[in-house]
PDB file of C-alpha atoms and ligand atoms in Angstrom:
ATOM      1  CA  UNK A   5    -130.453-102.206 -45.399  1.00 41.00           C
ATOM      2  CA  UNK A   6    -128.900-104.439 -43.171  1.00 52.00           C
ATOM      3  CA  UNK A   7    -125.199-105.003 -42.451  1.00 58.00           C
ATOM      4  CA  UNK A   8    -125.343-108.350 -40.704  1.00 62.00           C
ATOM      5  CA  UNK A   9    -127.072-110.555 -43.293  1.00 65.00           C
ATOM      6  CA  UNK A  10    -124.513-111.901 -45.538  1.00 82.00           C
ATOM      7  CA  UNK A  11    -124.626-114.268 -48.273  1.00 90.00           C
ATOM      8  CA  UNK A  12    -123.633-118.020 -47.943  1.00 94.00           C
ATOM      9  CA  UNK A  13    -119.824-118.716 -48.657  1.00 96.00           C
ATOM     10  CA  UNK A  14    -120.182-120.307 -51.791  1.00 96.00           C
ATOM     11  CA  UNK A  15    -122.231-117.558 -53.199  1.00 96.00           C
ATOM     12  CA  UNK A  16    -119.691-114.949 -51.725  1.00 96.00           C
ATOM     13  CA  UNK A  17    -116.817-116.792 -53.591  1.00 97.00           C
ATOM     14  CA  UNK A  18    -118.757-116.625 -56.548  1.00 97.00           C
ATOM     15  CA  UNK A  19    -119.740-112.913 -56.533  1.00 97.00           C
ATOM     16  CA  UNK A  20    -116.154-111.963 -55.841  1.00 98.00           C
ATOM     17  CA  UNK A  21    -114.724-114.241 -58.818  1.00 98.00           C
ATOM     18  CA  UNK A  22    -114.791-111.625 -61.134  1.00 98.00           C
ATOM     19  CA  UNK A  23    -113.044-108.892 -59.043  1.00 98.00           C
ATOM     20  CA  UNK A  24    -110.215-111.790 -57.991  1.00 98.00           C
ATOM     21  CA  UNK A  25    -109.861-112.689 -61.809  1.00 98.00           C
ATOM     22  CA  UNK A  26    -109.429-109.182 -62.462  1.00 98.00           C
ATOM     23  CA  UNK A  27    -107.096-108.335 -60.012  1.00 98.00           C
ATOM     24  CA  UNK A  28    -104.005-111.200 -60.233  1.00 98.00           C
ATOM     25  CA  UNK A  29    -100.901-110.358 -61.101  1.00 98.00           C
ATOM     26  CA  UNK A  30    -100.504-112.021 -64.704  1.00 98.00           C
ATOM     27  CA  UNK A  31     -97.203-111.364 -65.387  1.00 98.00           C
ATOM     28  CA  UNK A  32     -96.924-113.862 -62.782  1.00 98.00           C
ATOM     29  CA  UNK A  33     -98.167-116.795 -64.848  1.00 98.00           C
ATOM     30  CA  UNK A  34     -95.881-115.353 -67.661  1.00 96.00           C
ATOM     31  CA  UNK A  35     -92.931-115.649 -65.373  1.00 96.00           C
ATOM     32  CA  UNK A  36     -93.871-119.403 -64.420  1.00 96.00           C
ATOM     33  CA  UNK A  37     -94.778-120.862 -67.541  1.00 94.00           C
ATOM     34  CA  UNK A  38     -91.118-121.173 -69.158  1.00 91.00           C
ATOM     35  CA  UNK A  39     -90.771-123.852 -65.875  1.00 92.00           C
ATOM     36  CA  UNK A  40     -93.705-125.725 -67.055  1.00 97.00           C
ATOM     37  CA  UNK A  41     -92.905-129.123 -68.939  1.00 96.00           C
ATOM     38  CA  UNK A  42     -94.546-129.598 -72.516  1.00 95.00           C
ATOM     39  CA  UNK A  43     -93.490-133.572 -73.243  1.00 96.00           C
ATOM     40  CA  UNK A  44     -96.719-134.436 -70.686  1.00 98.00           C
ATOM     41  CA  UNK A  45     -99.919-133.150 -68.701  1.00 98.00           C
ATOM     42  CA  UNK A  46     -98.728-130.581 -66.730  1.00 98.00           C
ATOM     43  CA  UNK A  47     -99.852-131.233 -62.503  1.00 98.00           C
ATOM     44  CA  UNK A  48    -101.373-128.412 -60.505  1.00 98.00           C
ATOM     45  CA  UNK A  49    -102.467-128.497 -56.746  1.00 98.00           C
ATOM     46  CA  UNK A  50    -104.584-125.794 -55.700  1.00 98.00           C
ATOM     47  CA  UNK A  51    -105.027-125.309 -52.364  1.00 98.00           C
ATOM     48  CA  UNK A  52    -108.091-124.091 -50.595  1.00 98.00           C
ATOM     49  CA  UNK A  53    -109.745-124.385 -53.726  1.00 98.00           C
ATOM     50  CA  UNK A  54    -112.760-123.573 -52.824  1.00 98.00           C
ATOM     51  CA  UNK A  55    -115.289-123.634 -55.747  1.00 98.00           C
ATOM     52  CA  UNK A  56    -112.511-123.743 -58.125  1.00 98.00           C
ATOM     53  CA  UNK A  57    -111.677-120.136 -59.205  1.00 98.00           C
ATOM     54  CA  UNK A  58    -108.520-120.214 -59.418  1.00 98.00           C
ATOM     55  CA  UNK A  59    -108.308-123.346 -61.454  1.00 98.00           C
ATOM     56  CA  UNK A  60    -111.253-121.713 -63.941  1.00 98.00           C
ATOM     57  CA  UNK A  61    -108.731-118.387 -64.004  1.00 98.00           C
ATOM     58  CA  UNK A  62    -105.388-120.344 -64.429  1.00 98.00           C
ATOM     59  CA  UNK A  63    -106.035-123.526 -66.632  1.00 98.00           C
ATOM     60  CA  UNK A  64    -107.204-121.233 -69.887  1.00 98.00           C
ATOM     61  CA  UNK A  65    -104.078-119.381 -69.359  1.00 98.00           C
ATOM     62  CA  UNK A  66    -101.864-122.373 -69.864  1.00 98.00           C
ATOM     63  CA  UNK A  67    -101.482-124.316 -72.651  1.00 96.00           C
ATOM     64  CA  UNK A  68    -101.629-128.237 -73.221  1.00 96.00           C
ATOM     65  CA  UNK A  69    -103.372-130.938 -71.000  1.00 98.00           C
ATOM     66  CA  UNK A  70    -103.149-130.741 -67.670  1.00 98.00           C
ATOM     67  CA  UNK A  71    -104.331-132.517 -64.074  1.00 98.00           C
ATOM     68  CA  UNK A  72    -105.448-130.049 -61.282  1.00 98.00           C
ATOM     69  CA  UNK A  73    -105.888-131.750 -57.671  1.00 98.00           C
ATOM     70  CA  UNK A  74    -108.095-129.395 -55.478  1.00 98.00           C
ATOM     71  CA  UNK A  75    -107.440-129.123 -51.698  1.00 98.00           C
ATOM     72  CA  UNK A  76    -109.643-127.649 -49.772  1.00 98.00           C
ATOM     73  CA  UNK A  77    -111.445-128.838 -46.060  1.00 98.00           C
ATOM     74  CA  UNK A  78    -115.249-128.185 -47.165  1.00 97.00           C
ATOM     75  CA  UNK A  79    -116.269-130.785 -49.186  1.00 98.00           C
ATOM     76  CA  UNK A  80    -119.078-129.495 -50.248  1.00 97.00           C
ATOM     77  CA  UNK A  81    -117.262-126.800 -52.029  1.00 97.00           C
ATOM     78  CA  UNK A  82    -114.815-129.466 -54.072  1.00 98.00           C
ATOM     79  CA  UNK A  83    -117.851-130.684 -54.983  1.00 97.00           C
ATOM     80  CA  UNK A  84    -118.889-127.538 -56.557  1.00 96.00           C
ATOM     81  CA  UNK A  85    -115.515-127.307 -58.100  1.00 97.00           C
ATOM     82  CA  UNK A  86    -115.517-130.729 -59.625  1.00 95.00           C
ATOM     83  CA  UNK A  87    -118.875-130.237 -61.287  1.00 94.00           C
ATOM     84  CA  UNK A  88    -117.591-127.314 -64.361  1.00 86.00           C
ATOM     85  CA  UNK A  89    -116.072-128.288 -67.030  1.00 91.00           C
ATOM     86  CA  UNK A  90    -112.899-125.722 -68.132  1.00 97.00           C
ATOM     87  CA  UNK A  91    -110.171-126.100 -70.862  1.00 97.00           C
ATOM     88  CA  UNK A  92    -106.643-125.288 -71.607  1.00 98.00           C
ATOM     89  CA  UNK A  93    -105.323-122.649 -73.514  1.00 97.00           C
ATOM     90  CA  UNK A  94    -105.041-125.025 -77.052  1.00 97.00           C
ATOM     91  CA  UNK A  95    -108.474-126.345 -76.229  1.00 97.00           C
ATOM     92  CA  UNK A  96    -106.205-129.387 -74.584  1.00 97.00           C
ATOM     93  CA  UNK A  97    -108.186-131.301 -71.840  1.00 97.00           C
ATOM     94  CA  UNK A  98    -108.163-130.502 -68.280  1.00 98.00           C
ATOM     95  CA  UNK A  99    -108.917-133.279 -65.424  1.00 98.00           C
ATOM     96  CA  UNK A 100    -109.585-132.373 -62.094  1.00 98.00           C
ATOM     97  CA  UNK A 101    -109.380-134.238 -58.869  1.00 98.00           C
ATOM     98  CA  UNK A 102    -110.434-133.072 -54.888  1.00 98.00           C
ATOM     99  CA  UNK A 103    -108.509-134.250 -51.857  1.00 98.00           C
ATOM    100  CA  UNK A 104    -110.896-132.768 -48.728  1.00 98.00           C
ATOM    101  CA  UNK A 105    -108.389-132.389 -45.789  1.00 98.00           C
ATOM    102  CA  UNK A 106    -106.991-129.587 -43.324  1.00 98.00           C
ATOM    103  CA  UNK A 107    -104.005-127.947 -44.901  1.00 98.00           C
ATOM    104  CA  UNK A 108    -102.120-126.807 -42.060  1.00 97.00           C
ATOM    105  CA  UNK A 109    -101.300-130.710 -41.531  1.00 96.00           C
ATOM    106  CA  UNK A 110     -99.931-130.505 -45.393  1.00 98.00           C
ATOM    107  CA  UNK A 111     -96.317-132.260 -46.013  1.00 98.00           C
ATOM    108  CA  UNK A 112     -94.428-132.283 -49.314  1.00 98.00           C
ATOM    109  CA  UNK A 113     -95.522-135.409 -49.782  1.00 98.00           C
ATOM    110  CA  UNK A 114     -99.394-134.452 -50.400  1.00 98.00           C
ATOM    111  CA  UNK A 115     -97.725-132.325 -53.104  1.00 98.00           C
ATOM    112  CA  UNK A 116     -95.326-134.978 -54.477  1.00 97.00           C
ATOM    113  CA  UNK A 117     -95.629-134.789 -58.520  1.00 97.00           C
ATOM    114  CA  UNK A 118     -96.245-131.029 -58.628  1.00 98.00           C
ATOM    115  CA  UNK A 119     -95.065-128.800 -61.500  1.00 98.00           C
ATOM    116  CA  UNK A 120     -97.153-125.781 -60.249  1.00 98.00           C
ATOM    117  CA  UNK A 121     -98.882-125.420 -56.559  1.00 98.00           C
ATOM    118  CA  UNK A 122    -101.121-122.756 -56.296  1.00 98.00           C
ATOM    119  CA  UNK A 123    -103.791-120.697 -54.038  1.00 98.00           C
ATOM    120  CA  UNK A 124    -105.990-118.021 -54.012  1.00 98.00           C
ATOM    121  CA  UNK A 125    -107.056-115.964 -50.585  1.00 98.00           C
ATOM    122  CA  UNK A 126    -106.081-118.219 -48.460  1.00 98.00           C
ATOM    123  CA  UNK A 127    -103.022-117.043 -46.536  1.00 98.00           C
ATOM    124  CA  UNK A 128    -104.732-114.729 -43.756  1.00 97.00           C
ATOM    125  CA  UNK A 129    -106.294-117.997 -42.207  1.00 97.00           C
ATOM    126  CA  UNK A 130    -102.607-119.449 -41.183  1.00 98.00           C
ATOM    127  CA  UNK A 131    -100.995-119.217 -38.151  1.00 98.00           C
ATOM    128  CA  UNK A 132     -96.925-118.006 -38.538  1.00 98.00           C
ATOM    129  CA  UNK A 133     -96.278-121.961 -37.622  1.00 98.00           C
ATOM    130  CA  UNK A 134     -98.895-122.815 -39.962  1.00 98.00           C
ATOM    131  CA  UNK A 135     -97.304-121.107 -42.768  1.00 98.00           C
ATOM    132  CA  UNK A 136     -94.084-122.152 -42.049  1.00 98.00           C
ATOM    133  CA  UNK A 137     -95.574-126.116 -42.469  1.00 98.00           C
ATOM    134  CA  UNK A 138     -97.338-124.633 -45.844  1.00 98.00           C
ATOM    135  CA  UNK A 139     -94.029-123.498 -47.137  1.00 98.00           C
ATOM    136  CA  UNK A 140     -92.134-126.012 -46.279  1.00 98.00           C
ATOM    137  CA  UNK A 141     -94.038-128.436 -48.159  1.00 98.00           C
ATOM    138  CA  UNK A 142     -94.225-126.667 -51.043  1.00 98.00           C
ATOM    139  CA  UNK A 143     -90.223-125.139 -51.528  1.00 97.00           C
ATOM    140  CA  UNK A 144     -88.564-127.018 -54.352  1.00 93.00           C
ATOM    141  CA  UNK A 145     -91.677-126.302 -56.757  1.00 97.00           C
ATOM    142  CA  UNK A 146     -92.990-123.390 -58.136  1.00 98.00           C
ATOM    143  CA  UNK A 147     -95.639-121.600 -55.839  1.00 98.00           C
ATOM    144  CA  UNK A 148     -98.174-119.241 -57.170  1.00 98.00           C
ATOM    145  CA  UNK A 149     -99.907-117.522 -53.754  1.00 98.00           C
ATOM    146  CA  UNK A 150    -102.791-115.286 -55.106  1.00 98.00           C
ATOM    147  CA  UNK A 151    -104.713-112.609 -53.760  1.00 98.00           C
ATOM    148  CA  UNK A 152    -103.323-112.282 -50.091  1.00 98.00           C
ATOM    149  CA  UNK A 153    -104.993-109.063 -47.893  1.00 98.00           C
ATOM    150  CA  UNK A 154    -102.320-106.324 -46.845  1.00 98.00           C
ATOM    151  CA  UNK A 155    -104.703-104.346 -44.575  1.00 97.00           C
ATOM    152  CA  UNK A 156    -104.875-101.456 -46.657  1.00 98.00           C
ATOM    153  CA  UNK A 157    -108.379-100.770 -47.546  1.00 98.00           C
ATOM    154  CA  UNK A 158    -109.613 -97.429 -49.180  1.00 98.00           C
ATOM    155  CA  UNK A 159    -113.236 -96.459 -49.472  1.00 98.00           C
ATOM    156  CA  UNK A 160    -114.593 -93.096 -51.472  1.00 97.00           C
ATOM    157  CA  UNK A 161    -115.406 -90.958 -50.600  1.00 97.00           C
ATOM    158  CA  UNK A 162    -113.845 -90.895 -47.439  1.00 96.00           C
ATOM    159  CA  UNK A 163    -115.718 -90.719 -43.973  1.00 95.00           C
ATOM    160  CA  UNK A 164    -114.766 -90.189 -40.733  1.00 93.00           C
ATOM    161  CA  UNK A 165    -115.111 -93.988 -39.234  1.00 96.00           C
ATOM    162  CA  UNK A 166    -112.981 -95.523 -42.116  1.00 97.00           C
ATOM    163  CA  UNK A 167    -109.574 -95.493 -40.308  1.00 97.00           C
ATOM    164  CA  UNK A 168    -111.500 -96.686 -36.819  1.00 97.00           C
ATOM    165  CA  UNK A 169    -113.066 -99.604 -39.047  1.00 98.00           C
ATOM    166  CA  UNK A 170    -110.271-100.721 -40.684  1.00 98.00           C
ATOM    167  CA  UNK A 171    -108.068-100.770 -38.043  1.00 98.00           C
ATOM    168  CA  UNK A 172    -110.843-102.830 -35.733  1.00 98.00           C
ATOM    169  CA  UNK A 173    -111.675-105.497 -38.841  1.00 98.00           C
ATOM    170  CA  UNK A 174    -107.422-106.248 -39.134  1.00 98.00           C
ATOM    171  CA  UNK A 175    -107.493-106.725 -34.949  1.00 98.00           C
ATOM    172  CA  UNK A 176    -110.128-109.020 -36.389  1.00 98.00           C
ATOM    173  CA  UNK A 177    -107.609-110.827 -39.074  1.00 97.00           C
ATOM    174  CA  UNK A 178    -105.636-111.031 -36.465  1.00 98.00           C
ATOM    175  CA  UNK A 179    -107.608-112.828 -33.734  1.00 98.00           C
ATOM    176  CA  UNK A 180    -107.056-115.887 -31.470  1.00 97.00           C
ATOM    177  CA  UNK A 181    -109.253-118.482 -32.690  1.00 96.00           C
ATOM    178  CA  UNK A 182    -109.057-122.353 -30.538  1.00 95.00           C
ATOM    179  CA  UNK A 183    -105.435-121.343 -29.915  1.00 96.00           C
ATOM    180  CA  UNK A 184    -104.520-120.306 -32.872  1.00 97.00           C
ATOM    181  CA  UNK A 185    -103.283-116.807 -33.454  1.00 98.00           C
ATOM    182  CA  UNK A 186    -103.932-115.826 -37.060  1.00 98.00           C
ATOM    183  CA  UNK A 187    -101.667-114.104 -39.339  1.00 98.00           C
ATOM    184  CA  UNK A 188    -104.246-111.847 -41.151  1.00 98.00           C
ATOM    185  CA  UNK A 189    -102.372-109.486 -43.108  1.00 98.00           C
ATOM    186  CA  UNK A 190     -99.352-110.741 -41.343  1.00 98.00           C
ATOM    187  CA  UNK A 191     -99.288-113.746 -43.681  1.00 98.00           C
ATOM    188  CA  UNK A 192     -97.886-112.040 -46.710  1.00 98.00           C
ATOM    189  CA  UNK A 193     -94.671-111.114 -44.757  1.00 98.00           C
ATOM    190  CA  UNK A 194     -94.553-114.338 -43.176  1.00 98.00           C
ATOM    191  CA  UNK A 195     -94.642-116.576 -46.056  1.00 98.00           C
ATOM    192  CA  UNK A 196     -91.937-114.400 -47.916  1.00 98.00           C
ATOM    193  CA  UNK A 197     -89.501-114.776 -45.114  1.00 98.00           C
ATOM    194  CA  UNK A 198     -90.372-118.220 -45.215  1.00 98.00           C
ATOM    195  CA  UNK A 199     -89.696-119.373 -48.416  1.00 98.00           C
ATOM    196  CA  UNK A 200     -86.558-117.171 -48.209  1.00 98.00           C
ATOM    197  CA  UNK A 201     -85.253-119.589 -45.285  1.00 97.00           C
ATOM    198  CA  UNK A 202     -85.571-121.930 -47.616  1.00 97.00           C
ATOM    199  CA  UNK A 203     -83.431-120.145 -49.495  1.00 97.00           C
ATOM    200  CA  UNK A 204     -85.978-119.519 -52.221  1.00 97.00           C
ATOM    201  CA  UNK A 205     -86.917-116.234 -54.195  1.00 96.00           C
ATOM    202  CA  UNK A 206     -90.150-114.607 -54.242  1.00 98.00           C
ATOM    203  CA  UNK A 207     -91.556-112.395 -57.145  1.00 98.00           C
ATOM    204  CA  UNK A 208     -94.261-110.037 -55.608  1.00 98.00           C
ATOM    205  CA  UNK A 209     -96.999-108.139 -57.447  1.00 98.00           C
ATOM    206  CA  UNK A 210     -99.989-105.613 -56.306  1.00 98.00           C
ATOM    207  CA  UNK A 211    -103.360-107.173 -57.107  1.00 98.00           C
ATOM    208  CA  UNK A 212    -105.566-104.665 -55.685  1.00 98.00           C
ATOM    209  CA  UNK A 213    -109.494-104.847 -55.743  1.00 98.00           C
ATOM    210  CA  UNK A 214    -110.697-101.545 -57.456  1.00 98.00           C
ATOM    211  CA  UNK A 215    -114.566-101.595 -57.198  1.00 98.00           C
ATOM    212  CA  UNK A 216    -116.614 -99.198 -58.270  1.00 97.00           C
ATOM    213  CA  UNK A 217    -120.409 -98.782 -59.796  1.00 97.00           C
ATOM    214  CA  UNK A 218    -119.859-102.069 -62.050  1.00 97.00           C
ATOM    215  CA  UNK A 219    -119.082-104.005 -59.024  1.00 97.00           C
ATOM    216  CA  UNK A 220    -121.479-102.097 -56.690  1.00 97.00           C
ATOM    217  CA  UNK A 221    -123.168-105.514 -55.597  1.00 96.00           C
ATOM    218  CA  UNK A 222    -119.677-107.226 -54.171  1.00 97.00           C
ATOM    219  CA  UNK A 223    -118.078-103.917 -52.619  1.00 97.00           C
ATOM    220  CA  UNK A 224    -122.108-104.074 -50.468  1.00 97.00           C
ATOM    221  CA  UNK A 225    -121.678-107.322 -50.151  1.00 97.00           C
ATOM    222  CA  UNK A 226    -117.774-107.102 -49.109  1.00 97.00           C
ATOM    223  CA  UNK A 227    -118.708-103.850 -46.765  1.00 97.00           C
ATOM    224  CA  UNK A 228    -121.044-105.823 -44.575  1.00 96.00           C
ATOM    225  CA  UNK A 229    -118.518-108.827 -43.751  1.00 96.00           C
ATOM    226  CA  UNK A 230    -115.647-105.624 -43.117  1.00 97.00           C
ATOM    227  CA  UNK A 231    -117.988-103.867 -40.650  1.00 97.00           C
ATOM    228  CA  UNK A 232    -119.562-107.281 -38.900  1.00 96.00           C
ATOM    229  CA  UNK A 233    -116.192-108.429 -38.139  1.00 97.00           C
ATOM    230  CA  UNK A 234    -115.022-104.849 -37.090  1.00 98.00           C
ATOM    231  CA  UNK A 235    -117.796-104.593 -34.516  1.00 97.00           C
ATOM    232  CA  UNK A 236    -117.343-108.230 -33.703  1.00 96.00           C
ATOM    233  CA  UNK A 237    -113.823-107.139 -32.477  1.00 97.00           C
ATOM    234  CA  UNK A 238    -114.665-104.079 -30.728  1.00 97.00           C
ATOM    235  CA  UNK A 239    -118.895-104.345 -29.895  1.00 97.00           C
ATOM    236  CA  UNK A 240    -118.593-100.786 -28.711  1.00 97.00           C
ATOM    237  CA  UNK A 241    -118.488 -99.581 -32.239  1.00 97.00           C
ATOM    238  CA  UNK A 242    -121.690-101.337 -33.014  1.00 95.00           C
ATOM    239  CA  UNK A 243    -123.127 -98.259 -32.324  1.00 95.00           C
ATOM    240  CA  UNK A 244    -121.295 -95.865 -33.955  1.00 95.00           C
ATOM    241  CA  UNK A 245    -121.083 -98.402 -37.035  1.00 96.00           C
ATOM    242  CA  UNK A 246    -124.860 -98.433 -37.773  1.00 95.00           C
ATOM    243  CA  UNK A 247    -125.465 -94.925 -39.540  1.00 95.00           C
ATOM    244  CA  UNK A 248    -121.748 -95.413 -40.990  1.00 96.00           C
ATOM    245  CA  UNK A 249    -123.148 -98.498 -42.679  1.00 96.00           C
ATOM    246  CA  UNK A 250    -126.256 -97.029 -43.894  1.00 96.00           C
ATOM    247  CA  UNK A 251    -124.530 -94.069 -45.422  1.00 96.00           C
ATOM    248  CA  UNK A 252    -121.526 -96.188 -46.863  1.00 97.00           C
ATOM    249  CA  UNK A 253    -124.627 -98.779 -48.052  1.00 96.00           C
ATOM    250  CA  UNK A 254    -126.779 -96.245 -49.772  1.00 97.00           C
ATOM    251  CA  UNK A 255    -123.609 -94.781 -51.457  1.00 97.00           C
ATOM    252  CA  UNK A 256    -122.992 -98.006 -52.509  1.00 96.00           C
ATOM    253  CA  UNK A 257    -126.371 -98.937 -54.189  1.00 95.00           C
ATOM    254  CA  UNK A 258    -126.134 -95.515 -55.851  1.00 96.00           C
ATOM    255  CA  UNK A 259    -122.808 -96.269 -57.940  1.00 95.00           C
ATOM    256  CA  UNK A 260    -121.175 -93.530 -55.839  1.00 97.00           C
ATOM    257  CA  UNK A 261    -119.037 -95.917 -53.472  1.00 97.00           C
ATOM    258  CA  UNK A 262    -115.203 -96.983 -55.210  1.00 98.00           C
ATOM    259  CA  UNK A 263    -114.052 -99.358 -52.793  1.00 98.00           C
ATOM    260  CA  UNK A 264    -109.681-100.154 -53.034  1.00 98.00           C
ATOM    261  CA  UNK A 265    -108.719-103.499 -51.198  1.00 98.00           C
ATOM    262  CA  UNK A 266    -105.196-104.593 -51.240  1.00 98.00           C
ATOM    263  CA  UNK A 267    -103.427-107.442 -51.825  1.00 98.00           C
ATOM    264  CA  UNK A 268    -100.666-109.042 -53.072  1.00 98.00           C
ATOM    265  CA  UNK A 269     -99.663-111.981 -55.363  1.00 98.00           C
ATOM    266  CA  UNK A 270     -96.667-113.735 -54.726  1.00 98.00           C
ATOM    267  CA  UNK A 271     -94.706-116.423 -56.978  1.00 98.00           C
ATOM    268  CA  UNK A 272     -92.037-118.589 -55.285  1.00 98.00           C
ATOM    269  CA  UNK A 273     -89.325-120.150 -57.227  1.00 94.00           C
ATOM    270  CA  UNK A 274     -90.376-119.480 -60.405  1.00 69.00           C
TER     271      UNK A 274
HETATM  272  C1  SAM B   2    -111.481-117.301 -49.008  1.00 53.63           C
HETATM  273  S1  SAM B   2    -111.717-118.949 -49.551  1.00 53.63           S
HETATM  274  C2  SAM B   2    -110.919-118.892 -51.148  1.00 53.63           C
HETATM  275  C3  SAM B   2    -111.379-119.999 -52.056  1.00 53.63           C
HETATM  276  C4  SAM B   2    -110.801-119.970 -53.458  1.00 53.63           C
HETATM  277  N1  SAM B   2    -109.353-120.099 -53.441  1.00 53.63           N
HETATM  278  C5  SAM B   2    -111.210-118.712 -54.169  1.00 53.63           C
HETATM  279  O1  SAM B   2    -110.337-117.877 -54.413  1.00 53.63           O
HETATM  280  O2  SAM B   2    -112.400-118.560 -54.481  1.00 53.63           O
HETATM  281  C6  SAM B   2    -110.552-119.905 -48.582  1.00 53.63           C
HETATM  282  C7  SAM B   2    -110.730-121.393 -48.775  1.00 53.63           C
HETATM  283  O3  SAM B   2    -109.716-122.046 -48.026  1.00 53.63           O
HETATM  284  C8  SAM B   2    -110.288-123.150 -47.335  1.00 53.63           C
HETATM  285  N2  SAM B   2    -109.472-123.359 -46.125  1.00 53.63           N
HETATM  286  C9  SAM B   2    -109.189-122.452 -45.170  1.00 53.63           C
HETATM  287  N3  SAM B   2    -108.420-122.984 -44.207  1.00 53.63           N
HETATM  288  C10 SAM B   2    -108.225-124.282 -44.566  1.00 53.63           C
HETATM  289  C11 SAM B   2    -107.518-125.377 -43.985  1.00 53.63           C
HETATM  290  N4  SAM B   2    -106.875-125.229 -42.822  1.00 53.63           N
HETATM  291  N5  SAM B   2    -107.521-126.546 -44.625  1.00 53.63           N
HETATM  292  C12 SAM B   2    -108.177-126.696 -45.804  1.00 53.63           C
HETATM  293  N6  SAM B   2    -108.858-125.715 -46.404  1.00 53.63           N
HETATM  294  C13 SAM B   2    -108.889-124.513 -45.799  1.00 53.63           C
HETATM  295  C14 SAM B   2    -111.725-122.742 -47.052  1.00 53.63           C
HETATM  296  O4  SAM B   2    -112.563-123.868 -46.870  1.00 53.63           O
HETATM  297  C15 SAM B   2    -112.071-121.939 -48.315  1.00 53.63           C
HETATM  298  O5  SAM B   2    -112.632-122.743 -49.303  1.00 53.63           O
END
């Protein structure tokens, strides 16, 4: 068992699809929908769409025709996004379009025509003056931030190294990358305080991962990413880190790992 082979990204967004479609909050989309218009298509922007999970979550949920445009900066992955086919609620149709740029250069007017902006695990990778600029261009229309880490992680049953790990994968989060200091589980905070200098409400929800033996194959795959970038951050754990990961991997492949990974859903102006 190794802990530093991981899958490519597109696969790892598709293995954790599931667990992310599972988890949001959807009272949320209850809350939102009344603000929705029903005389035309209603427009959605996704950003960092990725392979398009959010829109294949979302768009059955809502009824009537409606236009997603995907943002993301890997076009390869819009590509993926734009190639399945999804409906609305009613059966109505659902047309999707990809704009591949960097979204911490977004302005309100890449969103103009909005009724809904959404994301999904995305937030971490800001910078505090990154998510102000996100905000900013999206206050005024409803925003439906999915599936944003708090830090809290919880693995059964319990072992010694889980506090050190955790604690070393969120300095992680947290890094300096080319200048840019990253909010990691920061973001949540930061975008709430954000929109409310804007002078706009947010709604927020728990939408916790809870793995277990169904989901064995994500919380292995998960684990290896948590404990890479935890000994990535502090090498001298490396050490340490490798009988942790065979114990916590072996657990895992024998249904006995539950794995709890926290998050939080937020809906602004809704
Ligand atoms: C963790 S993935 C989530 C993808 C998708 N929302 C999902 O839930 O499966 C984050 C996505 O945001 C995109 N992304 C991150 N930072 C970005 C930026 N500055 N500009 C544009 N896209 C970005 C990445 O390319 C990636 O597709």
């Amino acid at each position: 068992m190794s802990i530093d082979v991981l899958l490519p990204f597109s696969s790892w967004l598709e293995l954790r699809e599931p667990a992310d479609a599972a988890a949001r909050a959807g009272a949320l989309v209850e809350a939102v929908r009344h603000r929705l218009p029903t005389d035309r298509p209603i427009v959605l922007h996704d950003l960092g769409s990725g392979t398009g999970s959010m829109l294949r979550w979302l768009a059955p949920r809502l009824p009537g025709p409606q236009h997603w445009v995907l943002h993301d900066r890997d076009q390869e992955l819009l590509d993926l996004a734009a190639t399945g086919s999804v409906t609305a609620a009613d059966g109505a149709p659902v047309s999707v379009a990809t704009r591949c740029g960097d979204l911490t250069r977004l302005t309100a007017a890449d969103l103009a025509g909005a009724d809904l902006i959404t994301a999904s695990a995305l937030l971490d990778m800001f910078t505090a003056e990154e998510v102000e600029r996100v905000v900013a261009a999206c206050a005024g229309r409803p925003t439906l931030l999915m599936i944003s880490v708090t830090g809290e992680v919880r693995l059964s049953p319990a072992d010694p190294l889980d506090i050190e790990i955790a604690a070393a994968f969120n300095d992680h989060q947290r890094r300096t990358v080319d200048g840019r200091r990253l909010l990691g589980p920061d973001a949540v905070e930061a975008a709430v305080a954000a929109f409310a200098r804007h002078g706009v409400a947010v709604q927020v929800r728990s939408s916790p991962w809870r793995l277990g033996a169904a989901q064995a194959d994500l919380s292995a795959e998960w684990f290896r990413g948590w404990v890479a970038a935890a000994c990535e951050q502090r090498p001298e754990l490396a050490g340490p880190a490798g009988g942790y990961a065979r114990r916590r991997l072996a657990q895992a492949a024998a249904g006995r790992l539950r794995v709890l990974v926290d998050h939080r859903d937020l809906l602004a102006g809704g």
